[in-house]
CSV table of C-alpha atoms and ligand atoms in Angstrom, one decimal:
chain,number,residue,atom,x,y,z
E,1,MET,CA,22.4,31.6,11.3
E,2,ALA,CA,19.8,32.2,8.7
E,3,SER,CA,22.2,31.5,5.9
E,4,THR,CA,23.2,28.1,7.6
E,5,VAL,CA,19.5,27.1,7.6
E,6,SER,CA,18.9,28.2,4.1
E,7,SER,CA,21.8,26.4,2.6
E,8,ARG,CA,20.5,23.1,3.6
E,9,PRO,CA,18.5,21.1,1.2
E,10,ILE,CA,14.7,20.9,1.7
E,11,PRO,CA,14.2,18.1,4.2
E,12,ALA,CA,12.5,14.9,3.5
E,13,LEU,CA,9.9,15.5,6.0
E,14,TYR,CA,9.1,18.4,8.5
E,15,THR,CA,5.9,18.3,10.5
E,16,VAL,CA,3.9,20.1,13.0
E,17,TYR,CA,2.1,17.7,15.2
E,18,ILE,CA,-0.7,17.7,17.8
E,19,LEU,CA,0.0,15.3,20.8
E,20,ARG,CA,-2.7,14.3,23.0
E,21,SER,CA,-2.5,12.6,26.4
E,22,THR,CA,-4.2,9.1,26.3
E,23,MET,CA,-4.8,9.3,30.1
E,24,ARG,CA,-6.5,12.9,29.9
E,25,HIS,CA,-7.8,13.6,26.3
E,26,ALA,CA,-7.9,17.6,27.5
E,27,SER,CA,-4.4,17.7,27.7
E,28,LEU,CA,-2.8,18.7,24.4
E,29,TYR,CA,0.6,19.8,23.2
E,30,ILE,CA,1.6,21.2,19.8
E,31,GLY,CA,5.3,20.7,18.5
E,32,SER,CA,7.3,20.3,15.4
E,33,THR,CA,9.8,17.5,14.2
E,34,PRO,CA,11.3,16.0,11.1
E,35,ASP,CA,10.9,12.7,12.8
E,36,PRO,CA,7.4,11.9,14.6
E,37,PRO,CA,8.1,8.3,15.7
E,38,ARG,CA,11.2,9.4,17.4
E,39,ARG,CA,9.6,12.6,18.8
E,40,LEU,CA,6.8,10.8,20.5
E,41,LYS,CA,9.2,8.3,22.1
E,42,GLN,CA,10.7,11.3,23.6
E,43,HIS,CA,7.4,12.8,25.0
E,44,ASN,CA,7.0,9.4,26.4
E,45,GLY,CA,10.3,9.1,28.0
E,46,VAL,CA,11.3,6.1,26.1
E,47,VAL,CA,14.3,8.2,24.9
E,48,LYS,CA,15.7,11.5,26.3
E,49,GLY,CA,14.9,15.0,25.1
E,50,GLY,CA,10.9,15.3,25.6
E,51,ALA,CA,9.2,18.6,26.7
E,52,ALA,CA,9.1,19.4,30.3
E,53,ARG,CA,5.3,20.0,29.8
E,54,THR,CA,4.8,16.2,28.6
E,55,ALA,CA,7.1,14.9,31.4
E,56,ARG,CA,4.2,14.2,34.0
E,57,ALA,CA,3.9,10.5,34.5
E,58,SER,CA,0.1,10.7,35.0
E,59,LEU,CA,-0.3,12.1,31.3
E,60,ARG,CA,1.8,9.5,29.6
E,61,PRO,CA,1.6,7.8,27.3
E,62,TRP,CA,0.9,10.5,24.7
E,63,GLU,CA,-0.3,10.0,21.1
E,64,MET,CA,0.0,12.0,18.1
E,65,VAL,CA,-3.6,12.3,16.8
E,66,GLY,CA,-2.7,14.4,13.7
E,67,LEU,CA,0.1,16.3,12.0
E,68,VAL,CA,0.8,18.7,9.2
E,69,SER,CA,3.3,17.9,6.7
E,70,GLY,CA,5.0,19.7,3.8
E,71,PHE,CA,7.1,22.1,5.3
E,72,PRO,CA,10.1,23.4,3.4
E,73,GLY,CA,12.2,23.4,6.5
E,74,PRO,CA,12.4,23.8,10.2
E,75,VAL,CA,12.2,27.5,10.2
E,76,ALA,CA,8.9,27.2,8.1
E,77,ALA,CA,7.4,24.5,10.7
E,78,LEU,CA,8.4,26.6,13.5
E,79,LYS,CA,6.6,29.7,12.2
E,80,PHE,CA,3.5,27.4,11.7
E,81,GLU,CA,3.9,25.9,15.2
E,82,TRP,CA,4.2,29.3,16.8
E,83,ALA,CA,1.1,30.6,14.9
E,84,LEU,CA,-1.0,27.6,16.1
E,85,THR,CA,0.3,27.8,19.4
E,86,ASN,CA,-0.3,31.5,19.8
E,87,PRO,CA,-3.3,32.1,17.7
E,88,HIS,CA,-4.2,35.1,19.9
E,89,LEU,CA,-1.0,36.9,18.6
E,90,SER,CA,-0.1,35.4,15.6
E,91,LEU,CA,0.1,38.2,12.7
E,92,HIS,CA,-0.8,35.3,10.2
E,93,ILE,CA,-4.3,35.4,11.4
E,94,PRO,CA,-6.0,38.7,10.5
E,95,ALA,CA,-7.7,40.2,13.7
E,96,GLU,CA,-11.0,39.9,12.1
E,97,SER,CA,-11.0,36.2,11.7
E,98,ARG,CA,-9.1,35.5,14.9
E,99,LEU,CA,-11.0,32.7,16.6
E,100,SER,CA,-9.0,32.6,19.7
E,101,VAL,CA,-9.2,35.9,21.9
E,102,ALA,CA,-6.9,36.5,24.7
E,103,ARG,CA,-9.2,37.4,27.7
E,104,GLN,CA,-6.6,37.7,30.6
E,105,THR,CA,-3.4,39.2,30.8
E,106,LYS,CA,-0.2,38.1,32.4
E,107,LYS,CA,1.8,40.1,35.1
E,108,ASN,CA,3.9,41.7,32.5
E,109,GLY,CA,1.0,43.0,30.7
E,110,HIS,CA,1.2,40.5,27.6
E,111,PRO,CA,-2.1,38.9,26.6
E,112,ARG,CA,-2.2,35.4,28.3
E,113,ARG,CA,-2.4,32.4,25.8
E,114,PRO,CA,-6.2,31.2,25.8
E,115,PRO,CA,-6.5,27.4,26.8
E,116,ALA,CA,-6.4,25.2,23.8
E,117,SER,CA,-9.0,22.5,23.3
E,118,MET,CA,-9.0,20.1,20.4
E,119,HIS,CA,-11.8,22.1,18.8
E,120,SER,CA,-9.9,25.3,19.1
E,121,ILE,CA,-6.7,23.8,17.7
E,122,LEU,CA,-8.6,22.3,14.6
E,123,ALA,CA,-10.5,25.6,14.1
E,124,ASN,CA,-7.0,27.6,14.0
E,125,LEU,CA,-5.4,24.9,12.0
E,126,HIS,CA,-8.5,25.3,9.5
E,127,LEU,CA,-7.7,29.0,9.3
E,128,LEU,CA,-3.8,28.8,9.2
E,129,LEU,CA,-3.9,26.1,6.4
E,130,ARG,CA,-5.7,28.7,4.2
E,131,VAL,CA,-3.9,32.0,4.8
E,132,PRO,CA,-1.9,33.3,1.9
E,133,SER,CA,1.5,32.9,3.8
E,134,PHE,CA,1.1,29.1,4.6
E,135,ALA,CA,-1.4,28.1,1.7
E,136,ARG,CA,1.6,28.5,-0.8
E,137,TRP,CA,3.6,25.8,0.8
E,138,PRO,CA,2.2,22.1,-0.1
E,139,LEU,CA,0.9,21.3,3.3
E,140,ARG,CA,-1.3,18.3,4.0
E,141,LEU,CA,-3.3,17.4,7.2
E,142,HIS,CA,-2.7,14.0,8.3
E,143,VAL,CA,-5.4,12.5,11.0
E,144,PHE,CA,-4.7,9.4,12.7
E,145,VAL,CA,-7.8,9.3,15.1
E,146,PRO,CA,-11.4,8.8,13.8
E,147,GLU,CA,-12.9,11.1,16.2
E,148,VAL,CA,-10.5,14.0,15.5
E,149,HIS,CA,-11.4,13.6,11.9
E,150,ALA,CA,-15.0,13.6,12.6
E,151,ALA,CA,-14.3,17.0,14.6
E,152,TRP,CA,-12.3,18.3,11.8
E,153,ASN,CA,-15.1,17.5,9.1
E,154,LYS,CA,-17.8,18.9,11.3
E,155,TRP,CA,-15.7,22.2,11.8
E,156,THR,CA,-15.0,22.3,8.0
E,157,SER,CA,-18.5,22.1,7.0
E,158,GLU,CA,-19.6,24.6,9.5
E,159,ALA,CA,-17.1,27.1,8.5
E,160,ALA,CA,-17.9,26.5,4.9
E,161,ALA,CA,-21.6,27.2,5.5
E,162,ALA,CA,-20.6,30.1,7.7
E,163,ALA,CA,-18.3,31.5,4.9
E,164,ALA,CA,-21.1,31.1,2.3
E,165,ALA,CA,-23.8,33.0,4.4
E,166,ALA,CA,-21.5,35.9,5.4
E,167,VAL,CA,-21.3,38.7,3.2
E,168,ASP,CA,-17.7,39.8,4.0
E,169,ALA,CA,-16.3,36.4,4.6
E,170,PRO,CA,-12.7,36.3,5.1
E,171,GLU,CA,-11.0,35.4,2.0
E,172,ALA,CA,-9.0,32.5,3.6
E,173,LEU,CA,-12.3,30.6,4.3
E,174,LEU,CA,-13.2,30.6,0.6
E,175,ALA,CA,-9.7,29.4,-0.5
E,176,GLU,CA,-9.4,25.8,-2.0
E,177,PRO,CA,-9.9,22.9,0.3
E,178,VAL,CA,-7.1,21.7,2.4
E,179,GLU,CA,-5.6,18.0,1.6
E,180,VAL,CA,-6.5,15.8,4.1
E,181,LEU,CA,-5.1,12.3,4.6
E,182,THR,CA,-6.3,9.7,7.1
E,183,ASP,CA,-4.5,6.6,8.5
E,184,PHE,CA,-6.2,5.0,11.4
E,185,LYS,CA,-5.0,2.4,13.4
E,186,PRO,CA,-6.2,-0.9,12.1
E,187,SER,CA,-8.7,-2.8,14.1
E,188,VAL,CA,-6.7,-5.6,14.9
E,189,PRO,CA,-7.0,-7.1,18.4
E,190,ASP,CA,-3.9,-6.4,20.5
E,191,MET,CA,-3.3,-10.0,21.4
E,192,TYR,CA,0.3,-10.0,22.3
E,193,GLY,CA,0.4,-6.5,24.2
E,194,ALA,CA,3.0,-5.7,21.6
E,195,ASP,CA,4.3,-2.2,21.0
E,196,GLU,CA,2.0,-0.6,18.4
E,197,ALA,CA,4.9,0.2,16.1
E,198,GLU,CA,5.7,-3.3,16.0
E,199,LEU,CA,2.1,-4.8,15.6
E,200,GLY,CA,0.8,-5.7,12.1
E,201,PRO,CA,1.3,-3.2,9.1
E,202,ALA,CA,2.9,0.2,9.7
E,203,TRP,CA,0.1,2.9,10.3
E,204,GLY,CA,0.0,6.4,11.3
E,205,ILE,CA,3.3,8.2,12.2
E,206,HIS,CA,4.8,4.8,11.8
E,207,ALA,CA,4.0,4.7,8.0
E,208,LEU,CA,5.3,8.1,7.3
E,209,PRO,CA,8.4,8.3,4.9
E,210,LEU,CA,11.1,9.9,7.1
E,211,ASP,CA,13.8,9.7,4.3
E,212,TYR,CA,14.2,10.7,0.5
E,213,GLY,CA,13.4,7.0,-0.4
E,214,PRO,CA,10.0,7.9,-2.3
E,215,MET,CA,12.1,10.1,-4.2
E,216,ARG,CA,14.8,7.8,-5.0
E,217,ASP,CA,13.8,7.3,-8.7
E,218,TYR,CA,13.3,11.0,-9.3
E,219,VAL,CA,16.7,12.0,-7.8
E,220,ASP,CA,18.5,9.2,-9.6
E,221,LYS,CA,16.8,10.4,-12.9
E,222,ALA,CA,17.7,14.0,-12.4
E,223,ASN,CA,21.3,13.1,-11.5
E,224,ASP,CA,21.6,11.0,-14.7
E,225,ILE,CA,20.3,14.0,-16.8
E,226,PHE,CA,23.0,16.4,-15.6
E,227,THR,CA,25.8,13.9,-15.1
E,228,PHE,CA,25.4,13.0,-18.8
E,229,GLU,CA,24.6,16.5,-20.0
E,230,ARG,CA,21.1,15.6,-21.4
E,231,GLU,CA,19.7,18.9,-20.4
E,232,GLY,CA,18.4,19.5,-23.9
E,233,ASP,CA,16.2,22.6,-24.7
E,234,CYS,CA,14.0,24.1,-21.9
E,235,ALA,CA,10.6,22.4,-21.6
E,236,VAL,CA,8.7,25.9,-21.4
E,237,CYS,CA,10.7,28.6,-23.4
E,238,ASN,CA,12.6,26.0,-25.7
E,239,THR,CA,15.9,27.6,-25.7
E,240,PRO,CA,19.0,25.3,-25.3
E,241,LEU,CA,20.2,25.0,-21.8
E,242,PRO,CA,23.9,25.0,-21.7
E,243,ALA,CA,25.2,22.2,-19.2
E,244,GLY,CA,26.2,23.2,-15.8
E,245,GLN,CA,24.9,26.8,-15.8
E,246,GLY,CA,21.9,28.2,-14.0
E,247,LEU,CA,19.0,26.7,-12.0
E,248,TYR,CA,17.5,24.0,-13.8
E,249,ALA,CA,14.5,21.9,-12.3
E,250,VAL,CA,13.5,18.5,-13.8
E,251,CYS,CA,9.8,17.1,-14.2
E,252,PRO,CA,9.1,14.5,-11.4
E,253,ASN,CA,7.2,12.1,-13.4
E,254,ALA,CA,8.6,8.6,-14.3
E,255,GLY,CA,10.2,8.4,-17.7
E,256,CYS,CA,9.9,12.0,-18.5
E,257,GLU,CA,13.2,14.1,-19.0
E,258,ALA,CA,11.6,17.6,-19.3
E,259,VAL,CA,14.2,20.2,-17.9
E,260,GLY,CA,13.5,23.8,-17.8
E,261,HIS,CA,14.8,27.1,-16.2
E,262,LEU,CA,13.5,27.7,-12.6
E,263,ARG,CA,11.9,31.0,-13.7
E,264,CYS,CA,10.2,29.1,-16.7
E,265,TRP,CA,8.9,26.3,-14.5
E,266,SER,CA,7.5,28.9,-12.0
E,267,GLY,CA,5.9,30.9,-14.7
E,268,HIS,CA,4.3,28.2,-16.5
E,269,LEU,CA,2.9,26.6,-13.1
E,270,LEU,CA,1.7,30.0,-11.9
E,271,GLU,CA,0.0,30.6,-15.2
E,272,SER,CA,-1.9,27.4,-15.4
E,273,GLU,CA,-2.9,28.1,-11.6
E,274,THR,CA,-4.5,31.6,-12.5
E,275,HIS,CA,-6.4,29.8,-15.2
E,276,ASN,CA,-7.6,27.1,-12.9
E,277,HIS,CA,-9.2,29.9,-10.8
E,278,ASP,CA,-10.3,31.9,-13.8
E,279,ASN,CA,-13.8,32.7,-13.7
E,280,GLY,CA,-14.1,33.8,-17.0
E,281,HIS,CA,-13.8,37.6,-16.3
E,282,GLU,CA,-10.8,40.1,-15.3
E,283,HIS,CA,-8.4,37.4,-14.7
E,284,ASP,CA,-5.4,39.7,-15.8
E,285,HIS,CA,-6.4,42.2,-13.0
E,286,GLU,CA,-6.9,39.5,-10.5
E,287,HIS,CA,-3.5,37.8,-11.4
E,288,GLU,CA,-1.8,41.4,-10.9
E,289,HIS,CA,-3.6,42.0,-7.6
E,290,GLU,CA,-2.4,38.7,-6.4
E,291,HIS,CA,1.1,39.9,-7.0
E,292,GLU,CA,0.6,43.1,-5.1
E,293,HIS,CA,-1.1,41.0,-2.3
E,294,SER,CA,1.9,38.7,-1.9
E,295,HIS,CA,4.3,41.8,-1.8
E,296,ASP,CA,2.3,43.5,1.0
E,297,LEU,CA,2.9,40.5,2.9
E,298,GLY,CA,6.6,40.5,2.4
E,299,ASP,CA,6.6,37.0,1.1
E,300,GLY,CA,8.4,38.1,-2.1
E,301,PRO,CA,7.5,36.6,-5.5
E,302,LEU,CA,4.5,34.4,-5.6
E,303,VAL,CA,5.4,30.6,-5.5
E,304,PRO,CA,3.4,28.3,-7.3
E,305,LYS,CA,2.0,25.1,-5.8
E,306,ARG,CA,1.2,22.7,-8.3
E,307,GLY,CA,0.5,22.1,-12.1
E,308,HIS,CA,1.3,20.0,-15.1
E,309,CYS,CA,4.6,19.3,-17.1
E,310,PRO,CA,4.2,21.0,-20.5
E,311,ASP,CA,6.0,17.9,-22.0
E,312,CYS,CA,4.3,14.7,-20.4
E,313,GLY,CA,1.2,16.4,-19.0
E,314,GLY,CA,1.8,14.7,-15.7
E,315,PRO,CA,1.2,16.5,-12.3
E,316,VAL,CA,4.0,18.5,-11.0
E,317,ILE,CA,4.1,19.8,-7.2
E,318,TRP,CA,6.5,22.6,-6.9
E,319,GLY,CA,7.5,21.7,-3.4
E,320,ASP,CA,8.7,18.4,-4.6
E,321,MET,CA,10.5,19.7,-7.6
E,322,MET,CA,12.3,22.3,-5.2
E,323,LYS,CA,13.2,19.1,-3.0
E,324,GLU,CA,15.0,17.5,-5.8
E,325,LEU,CA,16.9,20.8,-7.0
E,326,THR,CA,17.9,21.7,-3.4
E,327,LEU,CA,19.2,18.2,-2.8
E,328,ARG,CA,21.0,18.4,-6.2
E,329,MET,CA,22.4,21.9,-5.6
E,330,ARG,CA,23.2,22.0,-1.8
E,331,ALA,CA,23.7,18.1,-1.0
E,332,PRO,CA,25.5,16.3,-3.8
E,333,LYS,CA,26.6,13.6,-1.0
E,334,GLU,CA,23.1,12.8,-0.1
E,335,VAL,CA,22.2,12.6,-3.8
E,336,GLU,CA,25.3,10.3,-4.2
E,337,LYS,CA,24.0,8.1,-1.0
E,338,ILE,CA,20.4,7.8,-2.5
E,339,VAL,CA,21.7,6.9,-6.1
E,340,LYS,CA,24.2,4.2,-4.6
E,341,ALA,CA,21.5,2.9,-2.4
E,342,LYS,CA,19.2,2.5,-5.6
E,343,ARG,CA,22.2,0.8,-7.3
E,344,ARG,CA,22.8,-1.6,-4.2
E,345,GLN,CA,19.1,-2.6,-4.3
E,346,GLU,CA,18.9,-3.2,-8.1
E,347,LYS,CA,22.2,-5.0,-7.8
E,348,ALA,CA,20.7,-7.3,-4.8
E,349,ALA,CA,17.4,-7.8,-7.0
E,350,ASP,CA,19.5,-8.8,-10.1
E,351,LYS,CA,21.5,-11.3,-7.7
E,352,ALA,CA,18.6,-13.0,-6.3
E,353,ALA,CA,17.1,-13.3,-9.7
E,354,ALA,CA,20.4,-14.9,-11.0
E,355,ASP,CA,20.5,-17.1,-7.9
E,356,ALA,CA,17.1,-18.2,-8.2
E,357,ASP,CA,17.8,-19.1,-11.9
E,358,LYS,CA,20.9,-21.0,-11.0
E,359,ALA,CA,18.9,-23.1,-8.3
E,360,ALA,CA,16.2,-23.7,-10.5
E,361,SER,CA,18.5,-25.1,-13.4
E,362,LYS,CA,20.3,-27.0,-10.6
E,363,ALA,CA,17.0,-28.6,-9.5
E,364,ALA,CA,15.9,-29.2,-13.1
E,365,ALA,CA,19.2,-31.1,-13.9
E,366,ALA,CA,18.8,-32.9,-10.7
E,367,VAL,CA,15.2,-34.1,-11.6
E,368,ALA,CA,16.6,-35.0,-15.2
E,369,ALA,CA,19.5,-37.1,-13.5
E,370,GLU,CA,16.9,-38.7,-11.2
E,371,GLU,CA,18.6,-37.6,-8.2
E,372,LEU,CA,17.5,-36.1,-5.1
E,373,PRO,CA,19.0,-32.8,-4.6
E,374,SER,CA,20.2,-31.9,-1.1
E,375,SER,CA,18.3,-28.5,-1.2
E,376,ILE,CA,15.1,-30.7,-0.6
E,377,GLU,CA,16.0,-31.0,3.1
E,378,ILE,CA,15.1,-27.7,3.9
E,379,VAL,CA,11.4,-28.0,3.4
E,380,PRO,CA,10.5,-30.3,6.5
E,381,SER,CA,7.1,-31.8,5.2
E,382,ALA,CA,8.7,-32.5,1.7
E,383,ALA,CA,11.9,-34.0,3.3
E,384,ALA,CA,9.8,-36.3,5.2
E,385,LYS,CA,7.8,-37.5,2.6
E,386,THR,CA,10.6,-37.9,0.4
E,387,THR,CA,12.5,-40.0,2.9
E,388,LYS,CA,9.7,-42.4,2.7
E,389,THR,CA,10.0,-42.6,-1.3
E,390,THR,CA,13.8,-42.8,-1.2
E,391,LYS,CA,13.1,-46.0,0.9
E,392,THR,CA,11.0,-47.6,-1.6
E,393,THR,CA,13.3,-46.5,-4.3
E,394,LYS,CA,16.3,-48.1,-2.4
E,395,THR,CA,14.3,-51.6,-1.8
E,396,ALA,CA,12.7,-51.5,-5.3
E,397,ARG,CA,15.2,-49.6,-7.3
E,398,ALA,CA,14.5,-51.3,-10.6
E,399,THR,CA,10.8,-51.0,-10.2
E,400,LYS,CA,9.1,-48.6,-12.8
E,401,PRO,CA,6.2,-47.3,-10.7
E,402,ALA,CA,8.5,-46.3,-7.8
E,403,THR,CA,10.8,-44.3,-9.9
E,404,THR,CA,7.9,-42.5,-11.2
E,405,LYS,CA,6.7,-41.6,-7.7
E,406,THR,CA,10.3,-40.3,-6.9
E,407,LYS,CA,10.0,-38.2,-10.0
E,408,ALA,CA,6.8,-36.5,-9.0
E,409,LYS,CA,8.2,-35.8,-5.4
E,410,ALA,CA,11.4,-34.7,-6.9
E,411,LYS,CA,9.5,-31.8,-8.3
E,412,GLU,CA,9.2,-30.2,-4.7
E,413,PRO,CA,12.7,-28.8,-4.9
E,414,GLU,CA,11.1,-26.2,-7.2
E,415,LYS,CA,9.1,-25.0,-4.3
E,416,ALA,CA,12.2,-25.0,-2.2
E,417,THR,CA,13.9,-22.8,-4.8
E,418,LYS,CA,11.0,-20.5,-4.7
E,419,ILE,CA,11.1,-20.1,-0.9
E,420,THR,CA,14.7,-19.5,-1.0
E,421,LYS,CA,14.4,-16.9,-3.6
E,422,THR,CA,11.9,-14.9,-1.6
E,423,THR,CA,14.2,-15.1,1.4
E,424,ARG,CA,16.9,-13.7,-0.6
E,425,VAL,CA,14.9,-10.7,-1.7
E,426,THR,CA,13.8,-10.0,1.5
E,427,LYS,CA,17.1,-10.1,2.9
E,428,ALA,CA,18.2,-7.8,0.1
E,429,ALA,CA,15.4,-5.4,0.8
E,430,SER,CA,16.0,-5.3,4.7
E,431,ALA,CA,19.6,-4.4,3.9
E,432,THR,CA,18.6,-1.6,1.9
E,433,LEU,CA,16.1,-0.4,4.4
E,434,SER,CA,18.6,-0.4,7.3
E,435,GLN,CA,21.0,1.5,4.9
E,436,THR,CA,18.1,4.1,4.5
E,437,ALA,CA,17.3,4.0,8.0
E,438,LYS,CA,21.1,5.2,8.7
E,439,THR,CA,20.8,7.8,6.0
E,440,ALA,CA,17.7,9.2,7.6
E,441,LYS,CA,19.1,9.3,11.0
E,442,THR,CA,22.0,11.3,9.7
E,443,THR,CA,19.6,13.8,8.0
E,444,THR,CA,17.4,14.0,10.9
E,445,THR,CA,20.2,14.7,13.6
E,446,ALA,CA,21.4,17.6,11.2
E,447,ALA,CA,18.1,19.2,11.0
E,448,VAL,CA,17.2,18.8,14.5
E,449,GLY,CA,20.4,20.8,15.3
E,450,ASP,CA,19.3,23.2,13.1
E,451,ALA,CA,15.7,23.5,14.5
E,452,SER,CA,16.8,23.8,18.2
E,453,ALA,CA,19.3,26.5,17.2
E,454,VAL,CA,16.4,28.5,15.6
E,455,LEU,CA,14.5,27.6,18.7
E,456,LEU,CA,17.3,29.3,20.8
E,457,ASP,CA,17.2,32.3,18.5
E,458,ARG,CA,13.3,32.5,18.8
E,459,ALA,CA,13.4,32.6,22.5
E,460,LYS,CA,15.8,35.5,22.5
E,461,SER,CA,14.0,37.5,19.9
E,462,PRO,CA,10.5,36.4,18.8
E,463,GLU,CA,10.2,38.8,16.1
E,464,VAL,CA,12.6,36.7,14.3
E,465,ILE,CA,9.7,34.1,13.7
E,466,VAL,CA,6.8,36.5,13.6
E,467,LEU,CA,7.0,38.4,10.1
Q,501,ZN,ZN1,13.2,28.6,-20.3
Q,502,ZN,ZN1,7.1,15.7,-17.6
């Protein structure tokens, strides 16, 4: 079971979300998914598979007010989801910084989950994003509702003030700030009563990239390097990298082909992280202490979070690098699909450009020959005007001024050509998009299968998740 999960590549997206009833704001639900728009449809009963707790018609429709992204996989997301749903039990939250305390017990003697409010969820989220076991993942908080963002900011500043004032502040509260992204609904009046997903530009959960699309160039570059054996020397230790051996990671920055041993990259990034936190004294000791600390938590070797490439100096996020590496090592077919999609997109763009060139030269030739090309008819207003001119030309073909007029009007085809070009490009783009959507669907289904299997497992033995 566990081996099946770990042999998959890091998913393009995995989130833990906060769901709120638009009918009753106090009704909240926490879940995890690789596909928030589809999951929301399930909760709202548009497609099958919503949770029983969200099935009550009087509470629908639900909205996702925020979510956390950046989980390396379904198991990681489920751990976080569980800790956020059961803050009174989670071992990720040290007893002294526990904000939710169980005051009642169930019939079986287990502590009853305290009722969750938006305030308690945000407070626990604030804490969980900072505890060592979760802070090492590249987690980001996305907020889609202004009032929830305001509540988050209020809690964050209060917690910071409290931590600064306290003598024995929990270490977690003093850690680096969490990355927060907001994407609020645009204030466009809903004139048509259309589905918000289809109205205007995509926002919130509808604007999240669900597939590996944003990584396309990176995946393609890495694939090229290893296909043509351009590994070269390790960017960190400078020793040659024999082709087809070991785990090599590639710099994610465009144009940089820095390749290195996995351990070298990890060491390099960890070292720069230590220097960033260096206050100028005893940093060696602190570093050692950090290592011990992570072993105490049973998390294995300390995993870096971010840093810079030794070659190009560009930013490197460890999670992104691992996403590419796991795709390359565990899902060569997925890499093939991504590279093929990129080639198709490039080809379509080339063809559109070539077609536009052809049409433009045709139009130019037509103008030169003083003919009215047929393509002019696709622009109605231009066509109408031209018809008039044509009449004039017909009745007074030999007259000079009329010919000049025709020439001037014949310039219109250039515009028409331009319009055609745009349409072609859009068509090519949407073809690529639908292809990408298909790819995403396949990946998603697989990941969901995985997640539900883990859920079943969790139901049987909760200790699997609570480390
Ligand atoms: Zn090396
Ligand atoms: Zn680089």
